[in-house]
Coordinates of C-alpha atoms and ligand atoms in Angstrom, one line a residue:
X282 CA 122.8 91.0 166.3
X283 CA 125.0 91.9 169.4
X284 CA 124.7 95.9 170.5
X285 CA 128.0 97.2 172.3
X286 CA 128.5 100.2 174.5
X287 CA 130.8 102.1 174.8
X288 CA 133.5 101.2 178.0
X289 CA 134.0 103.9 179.7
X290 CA 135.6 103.8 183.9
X291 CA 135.6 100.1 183.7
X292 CA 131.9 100.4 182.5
X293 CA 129.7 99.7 180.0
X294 CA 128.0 102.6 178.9
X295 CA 125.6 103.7 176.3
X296 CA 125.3 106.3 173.6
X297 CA 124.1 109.7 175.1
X298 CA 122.1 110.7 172.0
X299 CA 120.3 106.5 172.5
X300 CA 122.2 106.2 168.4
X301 CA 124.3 102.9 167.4
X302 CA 125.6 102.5 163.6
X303 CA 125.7 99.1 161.6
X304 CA 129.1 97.1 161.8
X305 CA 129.0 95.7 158.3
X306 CA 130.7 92.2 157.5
X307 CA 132.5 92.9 154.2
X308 CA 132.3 89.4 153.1
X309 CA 128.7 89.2 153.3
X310 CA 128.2 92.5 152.9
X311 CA 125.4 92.4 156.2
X312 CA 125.0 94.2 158.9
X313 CA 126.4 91.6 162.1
X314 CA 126.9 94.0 165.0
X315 CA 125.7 98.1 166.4
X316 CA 128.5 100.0 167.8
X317 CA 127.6 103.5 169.8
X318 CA 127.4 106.1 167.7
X319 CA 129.2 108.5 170.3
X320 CA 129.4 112.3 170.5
X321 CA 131.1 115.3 172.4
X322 CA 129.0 114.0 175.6
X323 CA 130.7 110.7 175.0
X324 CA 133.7 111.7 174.6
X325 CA 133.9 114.0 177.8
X326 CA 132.7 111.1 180.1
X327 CA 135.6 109.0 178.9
X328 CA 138.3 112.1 178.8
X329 CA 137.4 112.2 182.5
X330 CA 137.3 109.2 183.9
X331 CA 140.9 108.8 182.3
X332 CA 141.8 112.2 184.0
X333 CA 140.9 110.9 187.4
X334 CA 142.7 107.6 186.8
X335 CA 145.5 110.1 186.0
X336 CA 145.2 112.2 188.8
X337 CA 143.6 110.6 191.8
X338 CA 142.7 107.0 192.2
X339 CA 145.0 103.8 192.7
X340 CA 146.7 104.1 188.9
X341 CA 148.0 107.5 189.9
X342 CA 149.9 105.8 193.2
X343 CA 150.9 102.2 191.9
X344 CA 154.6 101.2 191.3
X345 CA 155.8 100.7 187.7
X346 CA 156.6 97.4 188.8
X347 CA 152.6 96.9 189.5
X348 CA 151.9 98.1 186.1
X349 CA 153.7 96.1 184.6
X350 CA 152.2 92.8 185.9
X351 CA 148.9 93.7 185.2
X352 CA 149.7 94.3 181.5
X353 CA 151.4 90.8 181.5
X354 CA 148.3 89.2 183.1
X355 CA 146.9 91.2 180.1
X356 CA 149.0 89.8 177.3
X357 CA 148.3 86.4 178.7
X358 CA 144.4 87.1 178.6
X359 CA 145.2 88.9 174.8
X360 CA 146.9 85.3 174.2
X361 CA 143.9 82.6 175.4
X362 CA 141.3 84.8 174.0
X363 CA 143.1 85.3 170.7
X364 CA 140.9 82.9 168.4
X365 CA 137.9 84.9 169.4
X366 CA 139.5 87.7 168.8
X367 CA 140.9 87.5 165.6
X368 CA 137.3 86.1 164.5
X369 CA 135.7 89.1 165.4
X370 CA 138.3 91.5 163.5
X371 CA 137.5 89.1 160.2
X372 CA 134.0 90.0 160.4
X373 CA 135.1 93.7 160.7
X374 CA 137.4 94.3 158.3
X375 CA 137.1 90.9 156.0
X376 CA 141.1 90.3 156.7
X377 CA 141.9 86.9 156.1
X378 CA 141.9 84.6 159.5
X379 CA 145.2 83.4 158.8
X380 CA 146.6 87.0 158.6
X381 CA 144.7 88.4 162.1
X382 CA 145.4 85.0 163.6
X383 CA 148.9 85.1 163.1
X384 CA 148.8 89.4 164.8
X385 CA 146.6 88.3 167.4
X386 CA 148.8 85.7 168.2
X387 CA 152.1 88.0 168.0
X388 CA 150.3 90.7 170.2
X389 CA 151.0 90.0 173.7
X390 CA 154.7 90.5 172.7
X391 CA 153.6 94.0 172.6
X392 CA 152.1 94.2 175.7
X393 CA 155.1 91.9 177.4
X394 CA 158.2 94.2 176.0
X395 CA 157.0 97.5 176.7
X396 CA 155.5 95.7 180.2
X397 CA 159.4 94.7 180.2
X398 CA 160.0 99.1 180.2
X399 CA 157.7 99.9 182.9
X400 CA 160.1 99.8 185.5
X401 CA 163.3 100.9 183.5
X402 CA 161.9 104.6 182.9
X403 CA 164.9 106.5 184.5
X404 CA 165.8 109.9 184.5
X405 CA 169.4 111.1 184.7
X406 CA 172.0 113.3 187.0
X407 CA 173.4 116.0 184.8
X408 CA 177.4 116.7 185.7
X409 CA 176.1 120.6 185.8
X410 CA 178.6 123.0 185.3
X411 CA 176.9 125.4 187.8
X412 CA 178.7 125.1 191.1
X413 CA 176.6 123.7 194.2
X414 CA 174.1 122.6 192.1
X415 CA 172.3 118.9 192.4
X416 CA 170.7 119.4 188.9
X417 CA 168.3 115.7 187.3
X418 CA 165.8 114.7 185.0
X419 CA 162.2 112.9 185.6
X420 CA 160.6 111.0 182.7
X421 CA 157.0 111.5 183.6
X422 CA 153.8 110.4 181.7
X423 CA 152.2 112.9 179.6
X424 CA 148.9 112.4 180.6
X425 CA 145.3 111.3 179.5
X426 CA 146.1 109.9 175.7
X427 CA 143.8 109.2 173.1
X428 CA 144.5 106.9 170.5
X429 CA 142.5 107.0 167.3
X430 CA 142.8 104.1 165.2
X431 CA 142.1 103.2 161.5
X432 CA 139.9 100.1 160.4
X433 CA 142.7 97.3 158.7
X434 CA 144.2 96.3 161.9
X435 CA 142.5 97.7 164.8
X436 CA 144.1 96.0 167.6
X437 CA 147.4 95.8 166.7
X438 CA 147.0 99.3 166.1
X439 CA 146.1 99.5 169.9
X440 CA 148.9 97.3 171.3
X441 CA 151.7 99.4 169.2
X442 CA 150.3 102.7 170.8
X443 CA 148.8 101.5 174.1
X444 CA 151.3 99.1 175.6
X445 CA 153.7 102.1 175.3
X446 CA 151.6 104.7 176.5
X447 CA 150.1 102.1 179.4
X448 CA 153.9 101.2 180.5
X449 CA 154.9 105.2 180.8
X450 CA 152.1 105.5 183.1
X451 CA 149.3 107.4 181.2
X452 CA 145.4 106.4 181.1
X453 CA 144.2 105.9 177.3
X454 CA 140.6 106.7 175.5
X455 CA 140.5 104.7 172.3
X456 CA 138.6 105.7 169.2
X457 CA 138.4 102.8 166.8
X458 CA 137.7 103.2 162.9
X459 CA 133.9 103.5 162.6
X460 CA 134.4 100.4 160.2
X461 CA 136.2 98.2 162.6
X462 CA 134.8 98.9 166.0
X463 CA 133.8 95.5 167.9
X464 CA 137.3 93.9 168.3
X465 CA 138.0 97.1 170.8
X466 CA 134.6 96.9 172.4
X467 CA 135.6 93.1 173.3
X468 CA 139.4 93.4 173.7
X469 CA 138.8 96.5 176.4
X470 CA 136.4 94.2 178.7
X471 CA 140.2 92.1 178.9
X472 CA 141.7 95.3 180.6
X473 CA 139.1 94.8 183.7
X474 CA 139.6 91.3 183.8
X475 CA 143.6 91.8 184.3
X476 CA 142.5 93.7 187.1
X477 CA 143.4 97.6 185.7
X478 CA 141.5 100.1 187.9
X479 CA 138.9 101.7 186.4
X480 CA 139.6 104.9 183.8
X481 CA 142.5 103.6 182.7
X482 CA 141.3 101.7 179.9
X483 CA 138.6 103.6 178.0
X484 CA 136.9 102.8 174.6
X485 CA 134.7 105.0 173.0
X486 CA 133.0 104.4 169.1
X487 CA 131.7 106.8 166.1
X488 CA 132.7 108.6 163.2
X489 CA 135.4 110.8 163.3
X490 CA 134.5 114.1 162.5
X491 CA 131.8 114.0 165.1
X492 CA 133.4 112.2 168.4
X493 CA 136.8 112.0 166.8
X494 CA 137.1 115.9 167.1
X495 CA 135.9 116.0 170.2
X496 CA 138.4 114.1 171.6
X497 CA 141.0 116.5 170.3
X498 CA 139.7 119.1 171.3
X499 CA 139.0 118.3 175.3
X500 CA 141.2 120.3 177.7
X501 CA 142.4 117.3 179.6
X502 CA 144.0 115.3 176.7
X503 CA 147.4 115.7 176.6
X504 CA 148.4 113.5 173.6
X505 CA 147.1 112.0 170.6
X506 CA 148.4 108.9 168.7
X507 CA 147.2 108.6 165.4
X508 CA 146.9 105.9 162.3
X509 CA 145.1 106.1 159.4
X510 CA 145.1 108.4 156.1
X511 CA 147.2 111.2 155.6
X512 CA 144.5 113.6 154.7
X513 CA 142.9 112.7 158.2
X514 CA 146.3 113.1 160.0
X515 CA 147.1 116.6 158.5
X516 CA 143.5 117.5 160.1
X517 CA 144.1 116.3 162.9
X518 CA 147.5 117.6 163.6
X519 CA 146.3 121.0 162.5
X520 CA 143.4 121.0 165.3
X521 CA 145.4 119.6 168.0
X522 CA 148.3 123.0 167.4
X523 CA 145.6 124.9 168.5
X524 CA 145.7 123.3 172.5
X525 CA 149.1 122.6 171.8
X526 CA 148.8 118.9 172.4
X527 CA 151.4 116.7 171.5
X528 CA 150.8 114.2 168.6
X529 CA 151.9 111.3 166.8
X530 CA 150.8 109.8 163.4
X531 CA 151.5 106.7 161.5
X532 CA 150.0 107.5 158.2
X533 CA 150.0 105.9 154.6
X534 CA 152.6 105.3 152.1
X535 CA 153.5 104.4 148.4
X536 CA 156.4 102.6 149.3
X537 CA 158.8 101.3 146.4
X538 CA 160.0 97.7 146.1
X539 CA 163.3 98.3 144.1
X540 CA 164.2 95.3 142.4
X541 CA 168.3 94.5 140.7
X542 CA 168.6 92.1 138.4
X543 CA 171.5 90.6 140.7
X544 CA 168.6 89.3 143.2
X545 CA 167.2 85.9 143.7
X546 CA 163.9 86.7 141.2
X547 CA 161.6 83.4 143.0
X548 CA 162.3 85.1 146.4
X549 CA 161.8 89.1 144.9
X550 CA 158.8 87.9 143.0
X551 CA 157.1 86.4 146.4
X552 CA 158.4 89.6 148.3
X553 CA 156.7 92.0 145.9
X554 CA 153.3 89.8 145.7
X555 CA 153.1 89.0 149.4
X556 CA 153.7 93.2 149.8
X557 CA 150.8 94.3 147.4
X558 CA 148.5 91.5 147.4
X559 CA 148.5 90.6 151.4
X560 CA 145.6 92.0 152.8
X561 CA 144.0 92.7 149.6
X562 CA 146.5 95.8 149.5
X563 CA 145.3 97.3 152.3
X564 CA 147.8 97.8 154.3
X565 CA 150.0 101.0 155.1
X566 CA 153.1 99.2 153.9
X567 CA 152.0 98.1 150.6
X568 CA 154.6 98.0 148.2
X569 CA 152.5 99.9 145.5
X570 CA 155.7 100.7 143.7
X571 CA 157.5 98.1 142.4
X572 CA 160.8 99.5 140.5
X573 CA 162.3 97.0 138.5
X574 CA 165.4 97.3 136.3
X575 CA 165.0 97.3 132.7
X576 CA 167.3 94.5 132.1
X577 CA 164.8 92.3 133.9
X578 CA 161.8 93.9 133.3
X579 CA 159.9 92.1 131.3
X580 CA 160.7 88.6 132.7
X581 CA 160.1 89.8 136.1
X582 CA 157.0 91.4 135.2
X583 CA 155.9 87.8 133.6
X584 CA 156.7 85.9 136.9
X585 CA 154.7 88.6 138.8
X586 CA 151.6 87.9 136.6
X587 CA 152.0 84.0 137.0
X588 CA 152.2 84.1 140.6
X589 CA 149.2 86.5 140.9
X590 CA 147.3 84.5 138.8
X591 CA 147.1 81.6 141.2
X592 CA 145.7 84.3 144.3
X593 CA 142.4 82.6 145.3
X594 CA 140.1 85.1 146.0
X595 CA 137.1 84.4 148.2
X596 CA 135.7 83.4 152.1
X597 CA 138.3 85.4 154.5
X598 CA 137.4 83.0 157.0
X599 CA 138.7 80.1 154.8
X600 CA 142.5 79.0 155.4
X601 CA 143.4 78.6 151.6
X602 CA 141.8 82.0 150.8
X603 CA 144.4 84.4 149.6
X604 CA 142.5 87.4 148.5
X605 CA 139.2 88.5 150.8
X606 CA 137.0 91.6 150.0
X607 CA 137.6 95.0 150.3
X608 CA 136.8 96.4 153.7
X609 CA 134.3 99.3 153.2
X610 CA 132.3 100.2 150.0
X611 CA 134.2 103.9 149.7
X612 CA 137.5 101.8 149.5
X613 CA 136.2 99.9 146.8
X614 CA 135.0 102.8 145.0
X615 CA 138.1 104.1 145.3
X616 CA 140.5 101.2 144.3
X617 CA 138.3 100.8 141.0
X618 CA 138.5 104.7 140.6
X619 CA 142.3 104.2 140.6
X620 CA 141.9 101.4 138.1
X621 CA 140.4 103.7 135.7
X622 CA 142.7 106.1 136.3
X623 CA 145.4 104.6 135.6
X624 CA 144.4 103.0 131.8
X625 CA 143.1 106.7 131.2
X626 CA 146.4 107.8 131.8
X627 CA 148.6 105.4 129.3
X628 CA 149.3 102.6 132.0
X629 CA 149.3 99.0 130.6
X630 CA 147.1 96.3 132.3
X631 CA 148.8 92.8 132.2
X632 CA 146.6 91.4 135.3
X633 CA 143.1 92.2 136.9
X634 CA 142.1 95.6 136.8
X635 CA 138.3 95.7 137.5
X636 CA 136.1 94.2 140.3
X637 CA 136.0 90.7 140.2
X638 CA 132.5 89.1 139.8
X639 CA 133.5 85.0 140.4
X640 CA 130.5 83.1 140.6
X641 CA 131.5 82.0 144.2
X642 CA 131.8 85.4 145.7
X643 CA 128.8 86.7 147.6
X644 CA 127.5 90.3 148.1
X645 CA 130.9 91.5 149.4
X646 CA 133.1 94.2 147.5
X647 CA 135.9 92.2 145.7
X648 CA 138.2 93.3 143.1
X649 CA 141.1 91.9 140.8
X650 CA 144.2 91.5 141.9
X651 CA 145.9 93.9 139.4
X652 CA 149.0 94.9 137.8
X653 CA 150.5 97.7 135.6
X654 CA 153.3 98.2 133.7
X655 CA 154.9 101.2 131.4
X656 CA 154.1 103.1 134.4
X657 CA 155.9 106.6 134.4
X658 CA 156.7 108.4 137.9
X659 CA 154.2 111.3 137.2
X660 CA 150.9 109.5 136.9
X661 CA 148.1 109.9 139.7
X662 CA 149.0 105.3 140.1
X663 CA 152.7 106.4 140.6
X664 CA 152.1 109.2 142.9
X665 CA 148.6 108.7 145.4
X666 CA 148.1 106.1 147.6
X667 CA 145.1 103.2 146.3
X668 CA 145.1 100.8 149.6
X669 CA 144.1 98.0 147.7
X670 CA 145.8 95.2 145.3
X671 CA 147.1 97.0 142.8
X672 CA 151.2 97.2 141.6
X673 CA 152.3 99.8 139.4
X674 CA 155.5 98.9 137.9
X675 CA 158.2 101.4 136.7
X676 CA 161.4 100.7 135.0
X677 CA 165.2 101.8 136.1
X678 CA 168.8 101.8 134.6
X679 CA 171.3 101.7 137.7
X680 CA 171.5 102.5 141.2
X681 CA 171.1 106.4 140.9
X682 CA 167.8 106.1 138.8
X683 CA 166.4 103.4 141.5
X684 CA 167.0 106.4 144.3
X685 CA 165.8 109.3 142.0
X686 CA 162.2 107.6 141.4
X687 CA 162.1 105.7 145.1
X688 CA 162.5 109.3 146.6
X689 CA 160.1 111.2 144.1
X690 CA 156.8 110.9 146.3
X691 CA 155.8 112.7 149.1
X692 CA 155.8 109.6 151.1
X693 CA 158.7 107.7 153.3
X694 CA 156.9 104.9 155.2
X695 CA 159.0 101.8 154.0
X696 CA 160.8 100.4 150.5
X697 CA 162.3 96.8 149.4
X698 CA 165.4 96.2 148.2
X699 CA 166.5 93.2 146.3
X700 CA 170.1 92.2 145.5
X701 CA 173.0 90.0 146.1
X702 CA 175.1 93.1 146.1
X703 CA 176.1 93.5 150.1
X704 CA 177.4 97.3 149.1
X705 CA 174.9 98.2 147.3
X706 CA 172.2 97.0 149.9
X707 CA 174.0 99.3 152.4
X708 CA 174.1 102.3 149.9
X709 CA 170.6 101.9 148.8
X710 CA 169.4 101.6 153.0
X711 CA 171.3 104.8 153.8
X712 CA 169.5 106.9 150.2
X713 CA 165.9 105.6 150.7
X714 CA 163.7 108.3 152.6
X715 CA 161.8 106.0 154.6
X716 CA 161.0 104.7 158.5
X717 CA 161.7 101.4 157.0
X718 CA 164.0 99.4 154.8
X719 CA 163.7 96.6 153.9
X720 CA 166.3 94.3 151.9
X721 CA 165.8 90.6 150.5
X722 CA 162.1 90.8 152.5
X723 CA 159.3 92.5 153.4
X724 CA 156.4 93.1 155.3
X725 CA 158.4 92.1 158.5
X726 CA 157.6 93.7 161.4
X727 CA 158.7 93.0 165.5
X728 CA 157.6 95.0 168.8
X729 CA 161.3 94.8 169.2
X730 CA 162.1 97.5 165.9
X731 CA 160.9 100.8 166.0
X732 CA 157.9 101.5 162.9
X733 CA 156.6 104.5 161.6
X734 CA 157.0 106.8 158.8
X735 CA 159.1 109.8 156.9
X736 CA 157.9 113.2 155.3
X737 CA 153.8 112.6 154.8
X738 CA 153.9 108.6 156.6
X739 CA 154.0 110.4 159.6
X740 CA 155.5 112.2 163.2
X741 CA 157.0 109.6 165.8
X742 CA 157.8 106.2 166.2
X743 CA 156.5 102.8 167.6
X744 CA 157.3 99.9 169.1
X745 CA 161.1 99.4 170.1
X746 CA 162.0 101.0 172.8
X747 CA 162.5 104.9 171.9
X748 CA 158.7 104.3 171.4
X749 CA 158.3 105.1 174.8
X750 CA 159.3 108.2 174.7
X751 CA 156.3 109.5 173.0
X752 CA 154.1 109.3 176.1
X753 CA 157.0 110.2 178.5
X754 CA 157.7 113.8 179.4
X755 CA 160.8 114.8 180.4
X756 CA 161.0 117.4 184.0
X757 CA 164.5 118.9 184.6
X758 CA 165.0 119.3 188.4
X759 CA 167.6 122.0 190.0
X760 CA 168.6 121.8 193.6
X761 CA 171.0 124.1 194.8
X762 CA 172.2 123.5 198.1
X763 CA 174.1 126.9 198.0
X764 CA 173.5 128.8 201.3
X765 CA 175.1 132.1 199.9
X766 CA 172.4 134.6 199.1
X767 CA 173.2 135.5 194.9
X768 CA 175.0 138.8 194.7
X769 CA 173.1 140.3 191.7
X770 CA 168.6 139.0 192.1
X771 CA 168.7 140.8 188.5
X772 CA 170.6 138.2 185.9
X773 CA 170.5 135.4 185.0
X774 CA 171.6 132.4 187.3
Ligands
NAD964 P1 141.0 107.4 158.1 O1 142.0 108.5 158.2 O2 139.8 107.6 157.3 O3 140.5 107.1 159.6 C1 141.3 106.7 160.7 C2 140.6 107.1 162.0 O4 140.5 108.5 162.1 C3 139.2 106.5 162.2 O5 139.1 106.1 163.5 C4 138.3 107.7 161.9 O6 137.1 107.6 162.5 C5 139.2 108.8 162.5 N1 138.9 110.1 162.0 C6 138.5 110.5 160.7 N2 138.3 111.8 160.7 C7 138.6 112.3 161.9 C8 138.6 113.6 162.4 N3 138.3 114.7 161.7 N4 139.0 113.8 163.7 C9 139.4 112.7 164.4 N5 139.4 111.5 164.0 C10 139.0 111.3 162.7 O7 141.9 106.1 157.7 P2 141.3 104.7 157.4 O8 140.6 104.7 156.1 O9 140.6 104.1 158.6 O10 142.7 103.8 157.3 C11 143.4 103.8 156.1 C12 144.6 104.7 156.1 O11 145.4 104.4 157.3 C13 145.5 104.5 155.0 O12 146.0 105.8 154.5 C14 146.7 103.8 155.5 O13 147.9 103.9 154.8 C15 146.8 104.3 156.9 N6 147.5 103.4 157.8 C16 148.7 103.7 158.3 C17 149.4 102.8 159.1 C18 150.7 103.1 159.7 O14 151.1 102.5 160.7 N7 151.5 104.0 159.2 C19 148.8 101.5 159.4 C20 147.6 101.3 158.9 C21 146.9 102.2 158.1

């Protein structure tokens, strides 16, 4: 079993308290790897060494130009090595292969686009309306960032918030999901290889509360870039007002996939399976809501049931799996909590809705693939995010109910529309309270289109290219050039 150190000033270092935790292959449900167990000490060697890179050091001197061809000698590393890479995060989180294949494959875009930005960071010359005045704007980085990620896609997560921050000119610290560590470990050893002076790049492992807050708390961060739960986020957001640091946070959703009965139903029905069951459900942009008219409801809901009955659960690694194991044993917990739940409450179960016990499956945490209906807008399955594969499915009459019950949730990360209607596709876009819509798809993503969340889904943006901004700082400069000594020293100017 392979022990990794943490990477800290282009350096592999270990734990200061000599502790490593158990990576845990979901499938198997073994430990495979140790990750550092890190811990304020930790955390202050790698806050550091990204403050020097910050500070002193080459980083601090080179052109943006230079910057930018070392991250596209890293994208081109991210590419050969992508095989390997995408292994490693199936062991880690029990994704399928096909599905971290396909990110690891799209990644280097990231780090290519935002590359792309480096050297296009420009300020501006204000027409000032204050005579003899030469009055302009810097865009500067914002300093040491640390980037704290969540377990389901750990490196994408770091190429959405990284390529950005690493483009404007900042030095990162990245604290991976305890659950999902070694794909960071392996991915930062790239960054050296590209040829990134040392500090720049820094990874650092362990559970939250303990090196997590640490992070936030050091003087010399000046940012943090958050994804994961909202409950985490809130925390964290909280603790970081007291050093006034700036944040950002990509946080969960119960995103609504509103289907008209004017759609094409084969494409809606694949739209609203691929968004609930990919990734066994655990992703942020799960369409856990799917809002179906009434006039189609119960044909709709059949096709849905036929389509999830052919989901073959099983070996993540394996390319006709469709369904792999929950990530982490609270998850599991949690999704057949949820399952409970929502029979307690008066929801009907027409598919799954228990853990699924298949005679091929081994020790992994698996569950059904599961769907209600007669769902009502106030139940605990309408309302709180599960992260696993399980639909709840709520009936509407017309356009106005679909926006009523899509905007009751504290939630605005994403929603699907389906129809044939182009007006109504445009009025439904502009009423939905979330980061993103999407109409006659879903689940599409680009490092070309900005991401990231409304109300409780989250503060900021990524990828796109006003993504940027959240690691720039902007410095307005005055230069007078007036040799006239001021009249009055005691008002304003
Ligand atoms: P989580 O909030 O439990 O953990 C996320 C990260 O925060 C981990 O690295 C964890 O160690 C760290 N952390 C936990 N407590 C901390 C603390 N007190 N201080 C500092 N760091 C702390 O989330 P998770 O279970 O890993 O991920 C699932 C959640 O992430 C879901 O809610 C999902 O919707 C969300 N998510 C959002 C997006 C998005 O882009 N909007 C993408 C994927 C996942």
């Amino acid at each position: 079993m392979k022990k990794y150190n943490h990477f800290i000033n282009g350096q592999d270092v270990a734990p200061t308290n000599g502790n490593w935790i158990d990576s845990v292959d979901p499938y198997r449900g073994e430990a495979w790897a140790q990750i550092p167990q890190g811990n304020a000490a930790d955390a202050d060697l790698a806050v550091m060494a990204a403050h020097r890179a910050m500070t002193e050091g080459p980083w601090a001197q080179m052109n943006p130009s230079e910057r930018a061809r070392l991250m596209i000698r890293l994208a081109d590393l991210i590419e050969k090595n992508a095989e390997h890479l995408a292994e490693i995060e199936v062991r880690d989180n029990g994704k399928l292969l096909t599905e971290m294949r396909g990110q690891l494959n799209y990644q280097p875009n990231w780090w290519r686009y935002f590359a792309g930005l480096a050297d296009k960071i420009e300020g501006s010359v204000m027409p000032i309306d204050k005579p003899q005045h030469f009055t302009y704007t810097r865009q500067e980085p914002v300093g040491v960032v640390v980037a704290i990620t969540a377990w389901n896609s750990p490196l994408l997560f770091v190429a959405w918030k990284c390529a950005a921050a690493i483009a404007a000119g900042c030095t990162v610290v990245i604290k991976p999901s305890e659950f999902a560590s070694v794909s960071t470990l392996e991915f930062v050893q790239l960054t050296r290889e590209a040829g990134f002076p040392d500090g720049v790049f820094n990874v650092v492992t362990g559970y939250g509360a303990e090196i997590g807050s640490a992070l936030i708390d050091h003087p010399q961060v000046a940012k943090i870039t958050f994804t994961g739960s909202d409950a985490t986020g809130a925390l964290i957001y909280a603790q970081a007002a007291k050093s006034m640091k700036r944040v950002s946070l990509e946080l969960g959703g119960k995103s609504p996939n509103i289907v008209f009965d004017d759609c094409n139903l084969d494409a809606a029905a694949s739209g609203v399976i691929s968004g609930i069951f990919a990734a066994t459900g655990q992703t942020c942009i799960a369409g856990s809501r799917l809002l179906v008219q009434n006039s189609i409801k119960a044909q709709f809901t059949e096709k849905l049931v036929q389509l999830g009955l052919t989901a073959r659960k099983g070996d993540p690694m394996k390319p006709d799996t469709n369904i792999g194991p929950v990530t982490t044993q609270p998850q599991y917990e949690k999704i057949l909590d949820y399952m409970r739940i929502a029979k307690q409450e008066g929801a009907r179960c027409v598919l799954g809705g228990g853990p699924a016990t298949d005679a091929n499956l081994p020790g992994g945490q698996f569950v059904e693939p599961t769907i209600f209906t007669d769902v009502t807008p106030e139940m605990r399955i309408a309302k709180e995010e599960v992260f696993g594969p399980v639909l709840s499915i709520i009936g509407f009459e017309d356009e106005a109910d679909a926006i009523r019950i899509a905007n009751d949730t504290i939630y605005g990360l994403a929603a699907g529309i389906w129809t044939k209607d182009m007006g109504r596709s445009f009025r439904m876009s502009a009423a939905i309270k979330a980061g993103t819509i999407w109409v006659n798809t879903y689940r599409a993503i680009s490092y070309m289109m900005p991401f990231g969340g409304m109300k409780h889904s989250g503060i900021g943006r990524e990828s796109g290219i006003v993504a940027i901004q959240e690691y720039l700082e902007t410095k307005s400069v005055w230069i007078s050039y007036d040799d006239n000594v001021p009249s009055n020293p005691f008002v304003m100017r």
